[in-house]
PDB file of C-alpha atoms in Angstrom:
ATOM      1  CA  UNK V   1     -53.911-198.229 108.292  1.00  0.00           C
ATOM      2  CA  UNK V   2     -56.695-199.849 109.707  1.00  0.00           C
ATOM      3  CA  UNK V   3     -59.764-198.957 112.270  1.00  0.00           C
ATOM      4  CA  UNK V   4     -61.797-202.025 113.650  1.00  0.00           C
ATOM      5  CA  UNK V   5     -64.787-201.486 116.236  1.00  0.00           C
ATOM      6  CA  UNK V   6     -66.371-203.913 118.155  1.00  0.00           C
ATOM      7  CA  UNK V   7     -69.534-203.326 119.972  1.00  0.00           C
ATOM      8  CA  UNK V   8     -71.113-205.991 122.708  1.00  0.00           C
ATOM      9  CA  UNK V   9     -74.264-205.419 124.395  1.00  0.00           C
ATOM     10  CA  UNK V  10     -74.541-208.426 127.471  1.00  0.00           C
ATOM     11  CA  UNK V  11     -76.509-210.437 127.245  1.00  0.00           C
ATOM     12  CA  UNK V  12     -78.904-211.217 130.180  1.00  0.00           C
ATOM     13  CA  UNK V  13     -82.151-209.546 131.879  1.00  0.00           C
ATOM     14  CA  UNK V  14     -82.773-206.300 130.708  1.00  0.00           C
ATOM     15  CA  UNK V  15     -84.890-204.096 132.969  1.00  0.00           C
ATOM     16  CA  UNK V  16     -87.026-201.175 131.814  1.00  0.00           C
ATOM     17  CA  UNK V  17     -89.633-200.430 128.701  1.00  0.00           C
ATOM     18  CA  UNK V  18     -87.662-198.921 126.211  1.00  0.00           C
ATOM     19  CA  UNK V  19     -85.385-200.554 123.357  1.00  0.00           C
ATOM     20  CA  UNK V  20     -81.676-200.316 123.809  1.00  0.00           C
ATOM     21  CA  UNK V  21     -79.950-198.840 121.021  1.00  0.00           C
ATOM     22  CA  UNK V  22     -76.006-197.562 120.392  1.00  0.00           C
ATOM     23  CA  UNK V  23     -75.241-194.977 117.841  1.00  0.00           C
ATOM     24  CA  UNK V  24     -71.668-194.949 116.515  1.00  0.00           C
ATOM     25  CA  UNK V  25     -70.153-192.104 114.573  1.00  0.00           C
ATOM     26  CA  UNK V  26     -67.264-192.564 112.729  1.00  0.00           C
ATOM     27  CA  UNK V  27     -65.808-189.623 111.122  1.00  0.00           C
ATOM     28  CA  UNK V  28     -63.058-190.362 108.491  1.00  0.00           C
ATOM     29  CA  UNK V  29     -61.507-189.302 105.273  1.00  0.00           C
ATOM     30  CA  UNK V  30     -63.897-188.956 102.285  1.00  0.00           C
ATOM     31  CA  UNK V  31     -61.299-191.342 100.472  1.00  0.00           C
ATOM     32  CA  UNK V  32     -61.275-194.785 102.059  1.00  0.00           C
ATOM     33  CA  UNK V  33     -62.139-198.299 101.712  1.00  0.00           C
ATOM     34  CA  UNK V  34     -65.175-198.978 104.470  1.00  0.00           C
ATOM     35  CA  UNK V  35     -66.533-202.112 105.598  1.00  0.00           C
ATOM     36  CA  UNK V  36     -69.267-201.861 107.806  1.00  0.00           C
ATOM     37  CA  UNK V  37     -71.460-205.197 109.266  1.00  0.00           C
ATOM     38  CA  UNK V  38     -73.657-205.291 111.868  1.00  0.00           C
ATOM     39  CA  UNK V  39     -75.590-208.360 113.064  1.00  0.00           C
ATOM     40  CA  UNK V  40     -79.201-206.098 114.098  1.00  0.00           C
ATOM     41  CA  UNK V  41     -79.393-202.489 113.235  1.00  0.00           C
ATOM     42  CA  UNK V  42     -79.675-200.064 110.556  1.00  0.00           C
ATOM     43  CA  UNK V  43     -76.628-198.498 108.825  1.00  0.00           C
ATOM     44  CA  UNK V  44     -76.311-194.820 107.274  1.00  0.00           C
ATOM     45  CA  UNK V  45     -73.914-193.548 105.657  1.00  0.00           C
ATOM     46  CA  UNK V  46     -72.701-189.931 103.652  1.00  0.00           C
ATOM     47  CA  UNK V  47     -70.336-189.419 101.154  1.00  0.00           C
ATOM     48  CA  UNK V  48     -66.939-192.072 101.187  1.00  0.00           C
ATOM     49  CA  UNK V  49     -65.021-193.007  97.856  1.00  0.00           C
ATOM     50  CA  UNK V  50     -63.137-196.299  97.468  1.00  0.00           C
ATOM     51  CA  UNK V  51     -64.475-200.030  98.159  1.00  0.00           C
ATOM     52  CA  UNK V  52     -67.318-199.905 100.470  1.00  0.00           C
ATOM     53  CA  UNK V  53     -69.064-202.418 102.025  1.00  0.00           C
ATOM     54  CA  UNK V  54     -72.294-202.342 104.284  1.00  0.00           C
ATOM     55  CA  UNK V  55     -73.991-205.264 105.621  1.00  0.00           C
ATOM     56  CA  UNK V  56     -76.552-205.804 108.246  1.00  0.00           C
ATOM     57  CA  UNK V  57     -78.275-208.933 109.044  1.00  0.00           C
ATOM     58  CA  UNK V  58     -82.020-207.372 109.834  1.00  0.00           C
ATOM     59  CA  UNK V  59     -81.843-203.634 109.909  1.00  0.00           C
ATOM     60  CA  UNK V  60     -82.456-200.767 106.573  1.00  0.00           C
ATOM     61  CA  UNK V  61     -79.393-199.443 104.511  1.00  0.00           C
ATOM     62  CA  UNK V  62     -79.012-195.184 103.777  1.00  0.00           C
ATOM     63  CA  UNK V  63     -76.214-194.127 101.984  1.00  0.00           C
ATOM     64  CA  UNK V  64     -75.833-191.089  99.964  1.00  0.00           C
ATOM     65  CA  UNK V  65     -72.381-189.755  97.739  1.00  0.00           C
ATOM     66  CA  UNK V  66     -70.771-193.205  97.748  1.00  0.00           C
ATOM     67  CA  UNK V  67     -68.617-194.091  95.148  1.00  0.00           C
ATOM     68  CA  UNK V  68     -66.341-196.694  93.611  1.00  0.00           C
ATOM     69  CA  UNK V  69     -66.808-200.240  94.245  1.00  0.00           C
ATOM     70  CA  UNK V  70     -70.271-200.678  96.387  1.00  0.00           C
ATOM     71  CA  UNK V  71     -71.473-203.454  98.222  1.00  0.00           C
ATOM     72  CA  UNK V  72     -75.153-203.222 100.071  1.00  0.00           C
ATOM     73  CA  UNK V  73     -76.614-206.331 101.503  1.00  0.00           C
ATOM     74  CA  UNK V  74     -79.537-206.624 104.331  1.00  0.00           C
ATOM     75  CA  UNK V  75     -81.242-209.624 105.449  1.00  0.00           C
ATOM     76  CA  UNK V  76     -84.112-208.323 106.208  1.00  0.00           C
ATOM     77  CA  UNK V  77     -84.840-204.619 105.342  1.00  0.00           C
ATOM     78  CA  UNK V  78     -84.667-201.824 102.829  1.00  0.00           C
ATOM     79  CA  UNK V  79     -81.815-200.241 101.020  1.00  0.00           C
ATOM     80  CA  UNK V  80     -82.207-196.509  99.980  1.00  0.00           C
ATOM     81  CA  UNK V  81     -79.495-194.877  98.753  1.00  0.00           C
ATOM     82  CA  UNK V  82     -78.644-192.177  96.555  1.00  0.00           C
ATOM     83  CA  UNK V  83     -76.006-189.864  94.275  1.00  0.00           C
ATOM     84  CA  UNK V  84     -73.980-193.490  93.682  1.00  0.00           C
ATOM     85  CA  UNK V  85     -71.343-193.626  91.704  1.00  0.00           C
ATOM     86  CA  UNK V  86     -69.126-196.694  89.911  1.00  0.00           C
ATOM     87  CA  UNK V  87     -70.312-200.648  90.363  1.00  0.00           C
ATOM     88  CA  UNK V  88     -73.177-201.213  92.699  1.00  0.00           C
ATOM     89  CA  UNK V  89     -73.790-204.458  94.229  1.00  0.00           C
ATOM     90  CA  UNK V  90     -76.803-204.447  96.548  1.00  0.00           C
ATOM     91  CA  UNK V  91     -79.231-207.378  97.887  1.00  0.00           C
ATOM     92  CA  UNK V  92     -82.062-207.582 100.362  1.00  0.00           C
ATOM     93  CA  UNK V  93     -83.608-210.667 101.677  1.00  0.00           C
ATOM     94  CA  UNK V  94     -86.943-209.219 103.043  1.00  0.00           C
ATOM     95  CA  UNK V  95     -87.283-205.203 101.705  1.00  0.00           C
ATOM     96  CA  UNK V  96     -87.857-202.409  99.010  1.00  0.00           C
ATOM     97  CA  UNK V  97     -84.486-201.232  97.072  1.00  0.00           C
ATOM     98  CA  UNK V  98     -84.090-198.116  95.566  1.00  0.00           C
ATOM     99  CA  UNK V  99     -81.177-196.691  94.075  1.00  0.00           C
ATOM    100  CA  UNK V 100     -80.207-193.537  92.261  1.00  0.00           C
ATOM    101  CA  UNK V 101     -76.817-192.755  90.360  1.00  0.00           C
ATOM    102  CA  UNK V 102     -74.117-193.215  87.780  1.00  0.00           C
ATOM    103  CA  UNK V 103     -73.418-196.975  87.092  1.00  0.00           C
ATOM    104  CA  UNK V 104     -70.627-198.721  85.775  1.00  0.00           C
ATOM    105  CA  UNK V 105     -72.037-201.901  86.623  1.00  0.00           C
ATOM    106  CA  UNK V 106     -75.414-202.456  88.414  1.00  0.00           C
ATOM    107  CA  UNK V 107     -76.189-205.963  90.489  1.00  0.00           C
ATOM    108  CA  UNK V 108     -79.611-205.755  92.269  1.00  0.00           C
ATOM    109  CA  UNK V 109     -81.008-208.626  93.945  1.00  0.00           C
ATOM    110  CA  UNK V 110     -84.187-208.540  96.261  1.00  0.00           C
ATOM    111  CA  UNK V 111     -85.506-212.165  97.919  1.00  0.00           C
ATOM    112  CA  UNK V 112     -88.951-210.200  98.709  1.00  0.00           C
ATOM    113  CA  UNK V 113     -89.422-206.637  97.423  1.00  0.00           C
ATOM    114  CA  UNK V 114     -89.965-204.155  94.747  1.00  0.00           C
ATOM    115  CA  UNK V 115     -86.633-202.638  92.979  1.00  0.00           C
ATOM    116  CA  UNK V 116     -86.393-198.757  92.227  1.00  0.00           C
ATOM    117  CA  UNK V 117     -84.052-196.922  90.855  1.00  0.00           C
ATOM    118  CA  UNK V 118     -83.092-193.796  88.136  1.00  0.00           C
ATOM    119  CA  UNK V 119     -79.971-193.303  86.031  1.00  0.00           C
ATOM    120  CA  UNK V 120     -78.794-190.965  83.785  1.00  0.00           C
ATOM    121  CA  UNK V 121     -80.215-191.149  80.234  1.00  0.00           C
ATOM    122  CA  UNK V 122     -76.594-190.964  78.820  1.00  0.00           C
ATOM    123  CA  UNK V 123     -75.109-193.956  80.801  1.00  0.00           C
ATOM    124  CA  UNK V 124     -75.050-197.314  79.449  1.00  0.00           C
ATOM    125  CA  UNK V 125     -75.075-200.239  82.313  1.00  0.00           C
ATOM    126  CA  UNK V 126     -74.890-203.571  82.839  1.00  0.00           C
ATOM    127  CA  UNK V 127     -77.865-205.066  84.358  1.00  0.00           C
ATOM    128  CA  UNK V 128     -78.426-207.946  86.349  1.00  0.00           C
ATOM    129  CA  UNK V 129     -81.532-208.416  88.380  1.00  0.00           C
ATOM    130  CA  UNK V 130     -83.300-211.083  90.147  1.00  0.00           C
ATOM    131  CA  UNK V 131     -86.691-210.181  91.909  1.00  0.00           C
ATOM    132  CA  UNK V 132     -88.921-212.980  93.771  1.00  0.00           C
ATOM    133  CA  UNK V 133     -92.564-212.150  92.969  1.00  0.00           C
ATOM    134  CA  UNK V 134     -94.615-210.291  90.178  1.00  0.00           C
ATOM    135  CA  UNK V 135     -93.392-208.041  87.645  1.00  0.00           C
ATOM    136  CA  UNK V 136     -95.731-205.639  88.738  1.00  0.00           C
ATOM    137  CA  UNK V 137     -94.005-205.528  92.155  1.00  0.00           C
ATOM    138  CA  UNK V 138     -90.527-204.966  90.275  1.00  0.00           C
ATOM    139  CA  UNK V 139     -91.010-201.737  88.427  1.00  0.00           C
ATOM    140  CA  UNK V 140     -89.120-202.496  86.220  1.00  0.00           C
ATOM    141  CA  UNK V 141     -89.456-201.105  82.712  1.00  0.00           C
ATOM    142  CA  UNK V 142     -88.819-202.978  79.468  1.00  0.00           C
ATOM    143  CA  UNK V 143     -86.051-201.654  76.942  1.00  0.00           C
ATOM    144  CA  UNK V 144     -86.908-201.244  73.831  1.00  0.00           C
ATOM    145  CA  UNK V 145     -84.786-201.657  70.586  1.00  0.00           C
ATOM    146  CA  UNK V 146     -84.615-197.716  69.938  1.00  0.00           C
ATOM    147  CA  UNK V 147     -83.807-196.891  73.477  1.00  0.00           C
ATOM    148  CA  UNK V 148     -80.924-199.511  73.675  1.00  0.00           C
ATOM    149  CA  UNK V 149     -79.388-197.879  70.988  1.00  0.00           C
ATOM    150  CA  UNK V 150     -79.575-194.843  72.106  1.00  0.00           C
ATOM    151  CA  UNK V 151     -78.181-195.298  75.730  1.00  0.00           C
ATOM    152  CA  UNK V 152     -75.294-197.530  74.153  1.00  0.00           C
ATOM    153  CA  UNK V 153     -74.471-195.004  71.664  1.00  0.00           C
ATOM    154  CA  UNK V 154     -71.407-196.243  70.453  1.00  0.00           C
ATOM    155  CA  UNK V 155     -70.265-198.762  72.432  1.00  0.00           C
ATOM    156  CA  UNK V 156     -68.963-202.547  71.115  1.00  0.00           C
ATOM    157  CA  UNK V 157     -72.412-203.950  71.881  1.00  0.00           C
ATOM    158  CA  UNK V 158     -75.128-205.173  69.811  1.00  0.00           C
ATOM    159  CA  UNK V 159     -79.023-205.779  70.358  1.00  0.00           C
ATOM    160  CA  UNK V 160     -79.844-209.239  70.002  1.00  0.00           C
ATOM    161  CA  UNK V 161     -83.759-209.445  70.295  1.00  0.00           C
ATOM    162  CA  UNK V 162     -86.381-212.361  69.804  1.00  0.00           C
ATOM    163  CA  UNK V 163     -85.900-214.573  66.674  1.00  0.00           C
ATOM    164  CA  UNK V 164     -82.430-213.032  66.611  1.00  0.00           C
ATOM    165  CA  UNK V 165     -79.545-214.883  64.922  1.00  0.00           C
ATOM    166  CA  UNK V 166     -76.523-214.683  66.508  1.00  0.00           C
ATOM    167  CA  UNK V 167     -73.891-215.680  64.405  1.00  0.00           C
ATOM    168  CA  UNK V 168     -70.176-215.930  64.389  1.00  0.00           C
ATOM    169  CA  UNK V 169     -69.659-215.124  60.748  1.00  0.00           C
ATOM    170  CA  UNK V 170     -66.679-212.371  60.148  1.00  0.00           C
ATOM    171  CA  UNK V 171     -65.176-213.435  63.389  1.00  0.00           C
ATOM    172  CA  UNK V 172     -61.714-215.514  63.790  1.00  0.00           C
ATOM    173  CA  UNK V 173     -62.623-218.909  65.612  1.00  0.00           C
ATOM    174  CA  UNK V 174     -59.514-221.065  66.940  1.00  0.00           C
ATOM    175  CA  UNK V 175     -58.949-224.476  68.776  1.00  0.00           C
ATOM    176  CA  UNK V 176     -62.273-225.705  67.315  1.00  0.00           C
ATOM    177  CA  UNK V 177     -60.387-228.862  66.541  1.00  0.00           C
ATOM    178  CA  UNK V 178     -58.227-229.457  69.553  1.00  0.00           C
ATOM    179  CA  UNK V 179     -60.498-231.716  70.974  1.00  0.00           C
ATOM    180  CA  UNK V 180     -58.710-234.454  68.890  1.00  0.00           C
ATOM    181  CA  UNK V 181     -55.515-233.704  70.133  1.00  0.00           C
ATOM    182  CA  UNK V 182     -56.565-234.023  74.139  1.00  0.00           C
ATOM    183  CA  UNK V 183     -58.097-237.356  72.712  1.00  0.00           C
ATOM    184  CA  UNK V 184     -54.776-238.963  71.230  1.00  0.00           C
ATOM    185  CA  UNK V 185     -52.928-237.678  74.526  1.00  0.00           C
ATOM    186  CA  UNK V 186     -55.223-239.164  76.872  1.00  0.00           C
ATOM    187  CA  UNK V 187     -55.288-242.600  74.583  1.00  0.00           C
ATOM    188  CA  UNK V 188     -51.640-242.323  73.729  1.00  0.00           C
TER     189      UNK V 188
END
């Protein structure tokens, strides 16, 4: 089943003082894969549970009670969203970002603007930022070696800090020498 929605404003003289605006509502089942894009406007949404995907090209991002795969993107304006839940992808161009939730895997991107966010203490995440401009701007915190370990608990990961070694010892390696072999084929 599928639901698409496509809104035109003409285009020509517009008369008057005022902006023009359109406000959908959509109301659907709380389990459902979304995909929401708009080319100028802002985008809010409540609770929905499956693969969702919001994207405006200048306009702010609200969601709240989303959950499963998440995807957030804005060109040019703020994401705020909150009680997430699963893998969060979300990038702004030009704009703040804060987020708040449970995190299986957390993707945050901002081209020009701080990055926010809160989750639980007991959740262990996988982190990958990238923030044009000052650390200061970020607010990001540092992790320390004691509070690694005790988000990770005990998961298969290791802390591998400055003047680390990371070695391979204990481990089986395999096909180290099957360079040779693509060599004689390609010669042979």
């Amino acid at each position: 089943d599928r639901v698409d929605i496509e809104v035109r404003l003409p285009k020509g003289t517009h008369f008057g003082t005022g902006n023009r605006s359109i406000d959908i509502v959509l109301r659907m089942p709380k389990e459902a894969d979304l995909e929401v894009h708009t080319g100028d406007g802002s985008i809010d949404v409540q609770p929905v549970s499956g693969r969702v995907s919001l994207s405006t090209g200048d306009g702010s991002i609200t969601a709240d009670g989303l959950q499963g795969e998440i995807s957030l993107h804005t060109g040019d304006g703020s994401i705020r969203a909150t009680g997430l839940s699963g893998r969060l992808k979300a990038d702004t161009g030009d704009g703040s970002m804060n987020v708040r939730g449970r995190f299986d895997v957390l993707d945050l991107r901002t081209g020009d603007g701080g990055i926010g966010g809160a989750a639980p203490r007991e959740t262990a995440w996988e982190l990958q930022v990238a923030v044009n401009g000052g650390a200061e701007e970020a607010e990001l915190q540092p992790l320390g070696r004691d509070q690694f370990d005790a988000r990770v608990g005990n998961a298969a990961v290791r802390w591998v800090g400055p003047g680390d070694e990371i070695s391979l010892a204990g481990t089986q390696v395999s096909g180290h020498n099957s360079w040779w072999w693509l060599i004689l084929a390609v010669l042979g």
